[in-house]
Amino acid sequence: MIDTHSHLDFMNYDKDRDEVIARFFSKGGKAIVNIGVDGETIVSTLELARNFKNIFCAIGYHPHSANNKLSEMLKKRADALKEHAIQNKKVVAIGEVGLDYFHNKKNKEQQKELFIRQLKIAKKTDLPVVIHCRNAYEDLLEIISQDEYKNMKVVVHCYSGNTLQTEGFLSLKNLTFSFTGNITFPKKEDAEIFKVIKMIPLGRIMVETDCPFLAPVPVRGKRNEPLYVKYVIEKISKIKEVTMESLERITDDNACSFFNLSL
Ligand SMILES: [Zn+2]
């Protein structure tokens, strides 16, 4: 099992980070992709990846960073981001980057600018992109459908689009969907997200925890950790009517090829 989206450098793990990581790798975990989201966590993410053989990382500026000052700052930091991406073998993606109108819909244009700037870095460095998107799937689809970006390898993390939006994203052939603990929350059997998961071919699905957030049932509400990705695998395997073992193998393969991991 591979957790393709974690934030293990966050202070939530300051007391027991090594134990959390050891727990994952001792119970069948193969790799983790930790995500840096701003100046500070890019540094801590790079350090974490340096210290553990099978922890890789993505680095980028989250849409929360989109304000006048940060957009300005990124102009200066874009070169550093590019340098890390080129020189550091543990950097396997640019991200998480994207659009978040749930937290802020007043700075849409700045968010788009920050996102597009980093899409260009990913293209130049030939790295895939980890996308964060909330309440902005239409704008996201419009941007990544442009000729310049439509063939790029991207993953929409914590995917929770509806069936119509999913049809749009499916039309981009290098786009992967990543699911996390929130897919275990709905109680109704006909929940939209289950229909969405049924629509997506197995070869285009990855799994993640987004820990410390979004712990899946049966640990919902607690601090999340990479090992709990098994509950996401279990849920998808039920929806797709395949065994947990085969879903685990398929999602591992998908993650290895998406991030170009050599384990
Ligand atoms: Zn995240």
Tab-separated table of N, CA and C in Angstrom, residues 77-144:
chain	number	residue	atom	x	y	z
A	77	ARG	N	10.634	32.901	-5.521
A	77	ARG	CA	10.890	31.526	-5.083
A	77	ARG	C	10.703	30.491	-6.188
A	78	ALA	N	10.177	30.920	-7.296
A	78	ALA	CA	9.921	29.970	-8.388
A	78	ALA	C	11.202	29.264	-8.810
A	79	ASP	N	12.303	30.009	-8.854
A	79	ASP	CA	13.571	29.406	-9.252
A	79	ASP	C	14.026	28.352	-8.252
A	80	ALA	N	13.822	28.654	-6.956
A	80	ALA	CA	14.208	27.692	-5.922
A	80	ALA	C	13.372	26.422	-6.038
A	81	LEU	N	12.086	26.606	-6.278
A	81	LEU	CA	11.188	25.470	-6.455
A	81	LEU	C	11.667	24.608	-7.635
A	82	LYS	N	11.999	25.284	-8.705
A	82	LYS	CA	12.486	24.600	-9.901
A	82	LYS	C	13.797	23.857	-9.617
A	83	GLU	N	14.707	24.511	-8.913
A	83	GLU	CA	15.997	23.895	-8.572
A	83	GLU	C	15.814	22.610	-7.769
A	84	HIS	N	14.987	22.683	-6.708
A	84	HIS	CA	14.713	21.488	-5.894
A	84	HIS	C	14.140	20.388	-6.777
A	85	ALA	N	13.205	20.783	-7.620
A	85	ALA	CA	12.525	19.802	-8.460
A	85	ALA	C	13.493	19.113	-9.406
A	86	ILE	N	14.451	19.845	-9.890
A	86	ILE	CA	15.407	19.265	-10.842
A	86	ILE	C	16.473	18.446	-10.126
A	87	GLN	N	16.995	18.981	-9.011
A	87	GLN	CA	18.177	18.367	-8.399
A	87	GLN	C	17.874	17.277	-7.384
A	88	ASN	N	16.731	17.379	-6.709
A	88	ASN	CA	16.454	16.448	-5.625
A	88	ASN	C	15.634	15.267	-6.142
A	89	LYS	N	16.241	14.098	-6.131
A	89	LYS	CA	15.583	12.906	-6.684
A	89	LYS	C	14.340	12.499	-5.902
A	90	LYS	N	14.225	12.927	-4.645
A	90	LYS	CA	13.059	12.558	-3.842
A	90	LYS	C	11.839	13.429	-4.170
A	91	VAL	N	12.042	14.505	-4.892
A	91	VAL	CA	10.901	15.340	-5.295
A	91	VAL	C	10.252	14.683	-6.513
A	92	VAL	N	9.043	14.137	-6.307
A	92	VAL	CA	8.403	13.363	-7.373
A	92	VAL	C	7.200	14.082	-7.992
A	93	ALA	N	6.877	15.271	-7.486
A	93	ALA	CA	5.751	16.021	-8.065
A	93	ALA	C	5.791	17.476	-7.604
A	94	ILE	N	5.072	18.302	-8.338
A	94	ILE	CA	4.808	19.672	-7.896
A	94	ILE	C	3.411	19.657	-7.270
A	95	GLY	N	3.306	20.165	-6.051
A	95	GLY	CA	1.997	20.194	-5.398
A	95	GLY	C	2.117	20.249	-3.890
A	96	GLU	N	1.049	20.454	-3.159
A	96	GLU	CA	-0.233	20.568	-3.798
A	96	GLU	C	-0.515	22.010	-4.177
A	97	VAL	N	-1.027	22.136	-5.379
A	97	VAL	CA	-1.331	23.443	-5.954
A	97	VAL	C	-2.758	23.364	-6.490
A	98	GLY	N	-3.384	24.507	-6.706
A	98	GLY	CA	-4.742	24.418	-7.250
A	98	GLY	C	-5.617	25.591	-6.894
A	99	LEU	N	-6.899	25.290	-6.697
A	99	LEU	CA	-7.904	26.330	-6.459
A	99	LEU	C	-8.765	25.933	-5.269
A	100	ASP	N	-9.027	26.882	-4.386
A	100	ASP	CA	-9.867	26.602	-3.228
A	100	ASP	C	-10.821	27.762	-2.992
A	101	TYR	N	-12.015	27.670	-3.575
A	101	TYR	CA	-13.016	28.730	-3.419
A	101	TYR	C	-13.874	28.496	-2.173
A	102	PHE	N	-13.672	27.339	-1.532
A	102	PHE	CA	-14.385	27.068	-0.291
A	102	PHE	C	-13.839	27.979	0.812
A	103	HIS	N	-12.523	28.052	0.885
A	103	HIS	CA	-11.912	28.900	1.913
A	103	HIS	C	-11.840	30.362	1.518
A	104	ASN	N	-11.720	30.633	0.233
A	104	ASN	CA	-11.627	32.028	-0.193
A	104	ASN	C	-12.080	32.174	-1.641
A	105	LYS	N	-13.228	32.838	-1.836
A	105	LYS	CA	-13.638	33.033	-3.230
A	105	LYS	C	-13.428	34.477	-3.675
A	106	LYS	N	-12.770	35.255	-2.841
A	106	LYS	CA	-12.544	36.655	-3.208
A	106	LYS	C	-11.257	36.845	-3.998
A	107	ASN	N	-10.388	35.861	-3.993
A	107	ASN	CA	-9.106	36.038	-4.694
A	107	ASN	C	-8.910	35.006	-5.807
A	108	LYS	N	-10.013	34.715	-6.500
A	108	LYS	CA	-9.953	33.694	-7.557
A	108	LYS	C	-8.828	33.955	-8.565
A	109	GLU	N	-8.695	35.211	-8.982
A	109	GLU	CA	-7.697	35.499	-10.017
A	109	GLU	C	-6.279	35.251	-9.522
A	110	GLN	N	-6.028	35.606	-8.255
A	110	GLN	CA	-4.692	35.355	-7.693
A	110	GLN	C	-4.431	33.859	-7.549
A	111	GLN	N	-5.461	33.138	-7.145
A	111	GLN	CA	-5.304	31.687	-7.031
A	111	GLN	C	-4.964	31.072	-8.383
A	112	LYS	N	-5.671	31.532	-9.405
A	112	LYS	CA	-5.415	30.999	-10.752
A	112	LYS	C	-3.981	31.308	-11.192
A	113	GLU	N	-3.548	32.526	-10.899
A	113	GLU	CA	-2.203	32.926	-11.303
A	113	GLU	C	-1.143	32.052	-10.623
A	114	LEU	N	-1.330	31.872	-9.311
A	114	LEU	CA	-0.390	31.043	-8.541
A	114	LEU	C	-0.367	29.605	-9.071
A	115	PHE	N	-1.533	29.083	-9.374
A	115	PHE	CA	-1.675	27.722	-9.883
A	115	PHE	C	-0.989	27.573	-11.249
A	116	ILE	N	-1.301	28.487	-12.147
A	116	ILE	CA	-0.767	28.395	-13.510
A	116	ILE	C	0.762	28.544	-13.512
A	117	ARG	N	1.241	29.440	-12.672
A	117	ARG	CA	2.694	29.614	-12.562
A	117	ARG	C	3.377	28.286	-12.206
A	118	GLN	N	2.737	27.536	-11.321
A	118	GLN	CA	3.343	26.276	-10.879
A	118	GLN	C	3.098	25.146	-11.877
A	119	LEU	N	2.007	25.221	-12.617
A	119	LEU	CA	1.810	24.247	-13.708
A	119	LEU	C	2.961	24.374	-14.701
A	120	LYS	N	3.360	25.606	-14.949
A	120	LYS	CA	4.458	25.847	-15.892
A	120	LYS	C	5.779	25.284	-15.361
A	121	ILE	N	5.979	25.404	-14.042
A	121	ILE	CA	7.198	24.835	-13.445
A	121	ILE	C	7.187	23.311	-13.604
A	122	ALA	N	6.023	22.718	-13.350
A	122	ALA	CA	5.910	21.259	-13.484
A	122	ALA	C	6.210	20.831	-14.923
A	123	LYS	N	5.722	21.609	-15.857
A	123	LYS	CA	5.933	21.270	-17.261
A	123	LYS	C	7.421	21.360	-17.609
A	124	LYS	N	8.046	22.429	-17.143
A	124	LYS	CA	9.483	22.615	-17.407
A	124	LYS	C	10.330	21.526	-16.779
A	125	THR	N	9.938	21.093	-15.562
A	125	THR	CA	10.749	20.100	-14.851
A	125	THR	C	10.274	18.676	-15.146
A	126	ASP	N	9.250	18.573	-15.981
A	126	ASP	CA	8.739	17.270	-16.382
A	126	ASP	C	8.266	16.434	-15.184
A	127	LEU	N	7.590	17.091	-14.240
A	127	LEU	CA	7.064	16.389	-13.074
A	127	LEU	C	5.535	16.397	-13.114
A	128	PRO	N	4.905	15.359	-12.528
A	128	PRO	CA	3.444	15.382	-12.419
A	128	PRO	C	2.999	16.415	-11.387
A	129	VAL	N	1.695	16.689	-11.364
A	129	VAL	CA	1.162	17.736	-10.495
A	129	VAL	C	0.104	17.162	-9.553
A	130	VAL	N	0.227	17.484	-8.269
A	130	VAL	CA	-0.787	17.108	-7.282
A	130	VAL	C	-1.702	18.318	-7.098
A	131	ILE	N	-2.973	18.130	-7.443
A	131	ILE	CA	-3.913	19.256	-7.426
A	131	ILE	C	-4.868	19.189	-6.242
A	132	HIS	N	-4.984	20.324	-5.569
A	132	HIS	CA	-5.988	20.513	-4.520
A	132	HIS	C	-7.100	21.366	-5.122
A	133	CYS	N	-8.342	20.925	-4.981
A	133	CYS	CA	-9.431	21.716	-5.556
A	133	CYS	C	-10.686	21.591	-4.706
A	134	ARG	N	-11.191	22.727	-4.247
A	134	ARG	CA	-12.470	22.711	-3.502
A	134	ARG	C	-13.380	23.781	-4.057
A	135	ASN	N	-14.607	23.365	-4.348
A	135	ASN	CA	-15.626	24.269	-4.907
A	135	ASN	C	-15.142	25.006	-6.148
A	136	ALA	N	-14.304	24.362	-6.940
A	136	ALA	CA	-13.749	25.051	-8.107
A	136	ALA	C	-13.478	24.094	-9.266
A	137	TYR	N	-14.208	22.973	-9.306
A	137	TYR	CA	-13.919	21.974	-10.339
A	137	TYR	C	-14.107	22.517	-11.760
A	138	GLU	N	-15.086	23.410	-11.951
A	138	GLU	CA	-15.317	23.939	-13.303
A	138	GLU	C	-14.120	24.769	-13.769
A	139	ASP	N	-13.665	25.671	-12.892
A	139	ASP	CA	-12.502	26.498	-13.258
A	139	ASP	C	-11.258	25.635	-13.438
A	140	LEU	N	-11.121	24.625	-12.592
A	140	LEU	CA	-9.960	23.741	-12.713
A	140	LEU	C	-9.965	23.052	-14.074
A	141	LEU	N	-11.122	22.490	-14.431
A	141	LEU	CA	-11.215	21.775	-15.701
A	141	LEU	C	-10.902	22.704	-16.876
A	142	GLU	N	-11.389	23.941	-16.768
A	142	GLU	CA	-11.136	24.897	-17.848
A	142	GLU	C	-9.632	25.156	-18.014
A	143	ILE	N	-8.940	25.307	-16.895
A	143	ILE	CA	-7.492	25.585	-16.976
A	143	ILE	C	-6.728	24.372	-17.505
A	144	ILE	N	-6.964	23.202	-16.917
A	144	ILE	CA	-6.135	22.061	-17.314
A	144	ILE	C	-6.565	21.440	-18.642
